[in-house]
Tab-separated table of C-alpha atoms and ligand atoms in Angstrom:
chain	number	residue	atom	x	y	z
A	3	MET	CA	8.831	4.695	-32.281
A	4	ALA	CA	8.230	1.064	-31.443
A	5	THR	CA	4.819	0.147	-30.149
A	6	HIS	CA	4.975	-0.526	-26.445
A	7	SER	CA	3.961	-3.937	-25.157
A	8	ASP	CA	0.988	-4.722	-22.940
A	9	GLN	CA	3.477	-5.313	-20.117
A	10	TYR	CA	4.896	-1.823	-20.541
A	11	TRP	CA	1.488	-0.205	-20.156
A	12	MET	CA	0.537	-2.494	-17.294
A	13	TYR	CA	3.581	-1.244	-15.402
A	14	GLN	CA	2.210	2.293	-15.828
A	15	ALA	CA	-1.178	1.101	-14.555
A	16	LEU	CA	0.568	-0.407	-11.515
A	17	GLN	CA	2.097	3.003	-10.746
A	18	LEU	CA	-1.437	4.428	-10.713
A	19	ALA	CA	-2.615	1.601	-8.460
A	20	PHE	CA	0.180	2.588	-6.110
A	21	LYS	CA	-1.174	6.150	-6.023
A	22	ALA	CA	-4.544	4.733	-4.958
A	23	GLN	CA	-2.858	2.732	-2.214
A	24	LYS	CA	-1.103	5.832	-0.909
A	25	GLU	CA	-4.519	7.483	-0.674
A	26	CYS	CA	-5.840	4.452	1.288
A	27	GLU	CA	-8.054	3.431	-1.619
A	28	VAL	CA	-8.222	-0.123	-2.945
A	29	PRO	CA	-5.120	-0.175	-5.186
A	30	VAL	CA	-6.405	-0.338	-8.745
A	31	GLY	CA	-5.009	1.690	-11.622
A	32	ALA	CA	-6.156	2.134	-15.216
A	33	LEU	CA	-5.027	3.950	-18.311
A	34	LEU	CA	-6.380	4.438	-21.764
A	35	VAL	CA	-3.976	4.218	-24.689
A	36	MET	CA	-4.362	5.104	-28.351
A	37	ASP	CA	-1.662	4.996	-31.033
A	38	ASN	CA	1.023	4.261	-28.467
A	39	GLU	CA	0.089	7.305	-26.380
A	40	VAL	CA	-1.685	7.737	-23.046
A	41	ILE	CA	-5.053	9.445	-23.495
A	42	SER	CA	-6.198	9.358	-19.872
A	43	ILE	CA	-5.452	7.805	-16.505
A	44	GLY	CA	-7.415	6.778	-13.433
A	45	TRP	CA	-7.024	5.196	-10.047
A	46	ASN	CA	-9.634	4.229	-7.459
A	47	ARG	CA	-10.984	7.303	-5.708
A	48	SER	CA	-14.358	6.131	-4.363
A	49	ILE	CA	-13.522	6.992	-0.739
A	50	SER	CA	-11.919	10.391	-1.337
A	51	CYS	CA	-14.555	11.465	-3.900
A	52	HIS	CA	-17.507	10.056	-1.905
A	53	ASP	CA	-18.459	8.400	-5.165
A	54	PRO	CA	-19.268	4.688	-5.434
A	55	THR	CA	-18.677	4.862	-9.180
A	56	ALA	CA	-15.190	6.375	-8.940
A	57	HIS	CA	-13.403	3.195	-9.966
A	58	ALA	CA	-10.116	3.523	-11.852
A	59	GLU	CA	-11.693	2.383	-15.130
A	60	ILE	CA	-14.667	4.778	-14.937
A	61	ILE	CA	-12.358	7.723	-14.251
A	62	ALA	CA	-10.073	6.783	-17.164
A	63	LEU	CA	-13.058	6.323	-19.524
A	64	ARG	CA	-14.658	9.641	-18.528
A	65	GLN	CA	-11.414	11.558	-18.935
A	66	GLY	CA	-10.746	9.691	-22.180
A	67	GLY	CA	-14.073	10.835	-23.624
A	68	ALA	CA	-13.327	14.415	-22.601
A	69	ALA	CA	-9.821	14.250	-24.105
A	70	LEU	CA	-11.026	12.778	-27.410
A	71	LYS	CA	-14.201	14.901	-27.403
A	72	ASN	CA	-16.124	11.775	-28.252
A	73	TYR	CA	-18.296	9.429	-26.178
A	74	ARG	CA	-17.066	6.569	-28.328
A	75	LEU	CA	-13.507	5.698	-27.477
A	76	LEU	CA	-12.837	3.877	-30.723
A	77	ASN	CA	-9.392	2.372	-31.367
A	78	THR	CA	-8.323	2.696	-27.745
A	79	THR	CA	-7.046	0.079	-25.322
A	80	LEU	CA	-7.852	0.179	-21.622
A	81	TYR	CA	-5.257	-1.258	-19.247
A	82	VAL	CA	-6.374	-2.038	-15.727
A	83	THR	CA	-4.515	-3.847	-12.968
A	84	LEU	CA	-7.548	-5.783	-11.759
A	85	GLU	CA	-10.367	-7.603	-13.492
A	86	PRO	CA	-13.200	-5.055	-13.852
A	87	CYS	CA	-16.408	-5.284	-11.828
A	88	ILE	CA	-19.875	-5.502	-13.390
A	89	MET	CA	-20.351	-1.714	-13.399
A	90	CYS	CA	-17.037	-1.065	-15.113
A	91	THR	CA	-17.498	-3.891	-17.606
A	92	GLY	CA	-20.786	-2.324	-18.702
A	93	ALA	CA	-19.111	1.068	-19.084
A	94	ILE	CA	-16.218	-0.514	-20.990
A	95	VAL	CA	-18.540	-2.067	-23.554
A	96	HIS	CA	-20.582	1.125	-23.925
A	97	SER	CA	-17.402	3.136	-24.420
A	98	ARG	CA	-16.608	0.974	-27.455
A	99	ILE	CA	-12.939	0.660	-26.676
A	100	ARG	CA	-11.177	-1.731	-29.024
A	101	LYS	CA	-9.349	-3.806	-26.439
A	102	LEU	CA	-9.341	-4.465	-22.696
A	103	VAL	CA	-6.181	-5.709	-20.989
A	104	TYR	CA	-6.265	-6.572	-17.297
A	105	GLY	CA	-3.771	-7.978	-14.811
A	106	ALA	CA	-5.095	-9.981	-11.884
A	107	THR	CA	-8.328	-11.904	-11.964
A	108	TYR	CA	-10.493	-11.315	-8.913
A	109	LYS	CA	-13.110	-13.920	-8.205
A	110	LYS	CA	-14.948	-11.830	-5.585
A	111	THR	CA	-15.968	-8.897	-7.757
A	112	GLY	CA	-14.519	-9.600	-11.201
A	113	ALA	CA	-17.271	-9.760	-13.773
A	114	ILE	CA	-15.439	-11.267	-16.689
A	115	SER	CA	-14.222	-14.591	-15.346
A	116	LEU	CA	-17.477	-14.984	-13.419
A	117	LEU	CA	-19.774	-14.282	-16.342
A	118	THR	CA	-17.854	-15.069	-19.487
A	119	ASP	CA	-20.594	-13.612	-21.644
A	120	ILE	CA	-21.103	-10.398	-19.697
A	121	MET	CA	-19.421	-8.266	-22.338
A	122	ARG	CA	-21.810	-9.641	-24.930
A	123	TYR	CA	-24.844	-9.029	-22.702
A	124	ALA	CA	-23.776	-5.488	-21.847
A	125	SER	CA	-24.238	-4.573	-25.504
A	126	PRO	CA	-24.847	-6.720	-28.567
A	127	TYR	CA	-23.465	-3.973	-30.830
A	128	HIS	CA	-19.840	-3.984	-29.877
A	129	LYS	CA	-17.278	-6.679	-29.169
A	130	VAL	CA	-14.225	-5.813	-27.066
A	131	GLU	CA	-11.004	-7.740	-27.626
A	132	LEU	CA	-9.850	-9.181	-24.305
A	133	VAL	CA	-6.410	-9.957	-22.891
A	134	SER	CA	-6.063	-11.079	-19.275
A	135	GLY	CA	-3.252	-12.070	-16.944
A	136	VAL	CA	-0.721	-9.370	-17.935
A	137	LEU	CA	1.682	-9.006	-14.959
A	138	ALA	CA	-0.962	-10.902	-13.000
A	139	ASN	CA	1.374	-11.811	-10.140
A	140	LYS	CA	2.488	-8.239	-9.558
A	141	CYS	CA	-1.068	-6.927	-9.796
A	142	SER	CA	-2.514	-9.449	-7.364
A	143	ALA	CA	0.458	-9.163	-4.959
A	144	MET	CA	-0.285	-5.457	-4.618
A	145	LEU	CA	-3.892	-6.157	-3.665
A	146	HIS	CA	-3.052	-8.969	-1.255
A	147	HIS	CA	-0.499	-6.756	0.439
A	148	PHE	CA	-3.069	-3.945	0.765
A	149	PHE	CA	-5.791	-6.145	2.238
A	150	ARG	CA	-3.356	-7.857	4.608
A	151	LEU	CA	-2.226	-4.456	5.910
A	152	ARG	CA	-5.826	-3.383	6.326
A	153	ARG	CA	-6.688	-6.535	8.288
A	154	GLU	CA	-3.662	-5.980	10.540
A	155	GLN	CA	-4.673	-2.364	11.109
A	156	LYS	CA	-8.212	-3.415	12.038
A	157	LYS	CA	-6.861	-6.038	14.436
A	158	LYS	CA	-4.587	-3.458	16.097
A	159	LEU	CA	-7.448	-1.015	16.374
A	160	LYS	CA	-9.652	-3.661	18.015
A	161	GLN	CA	-6.868	-4.530	20.475
A	162	PHE	CA	-6.366	-0.858	21.236
A	163	LEU	CA	-10.081	-0.338	21.847
A	164	ARG	CA	-10.208	-3.400	24.110
A	165	ILE	CA	-7.248	-2.146	26.155
A	166	SER	CA	-8.510	1.421	26.381
A	167	HIS	CA	-11.940	0.090	27.426
A	168	LYS	CA	-10.334	-1.837	30.311
A	169	ILE	CA	-8.435	1.287	31.391
A	170	ASP	CA	-11.650	3.287	31.425
B	10	ZN	ZN1	-15.350	-1.267	-11.265
């Protein structure tokens, strides 16, 4: 079987991001791949799990370790739709994955474009191969759409509260 491309796997990660969106979580999806096979998947679940660490990447890494019965996820590639935050970047380096592929860069919370050396500082013992910008437009469009909807919902809620206050 032919080895699937980074784009192929990023499309799968986008499907997982969509699951997060349906659950009203920030739409980020991640999956861990080894030898052309999915080892584990994750999507943001911080709100539903009441867990600030339940980012898509952390969930995929934890499940990946359980699936491989190894805390070192050697020879795996992690695909994630959004540039990882500082917490996830630390976990990624400690997991010793071989390669990280992400879609959209995110200046607000993304750790990699902000601190180019963060992966080196997280651990001097392991170097992760990095690919960025895979399906970047699709990945960032999903986030922009989500945040725009959320802003509109907040605006509507404020208007509603203002009106109902006047009625009272
Ligand atoms: Zn994160």
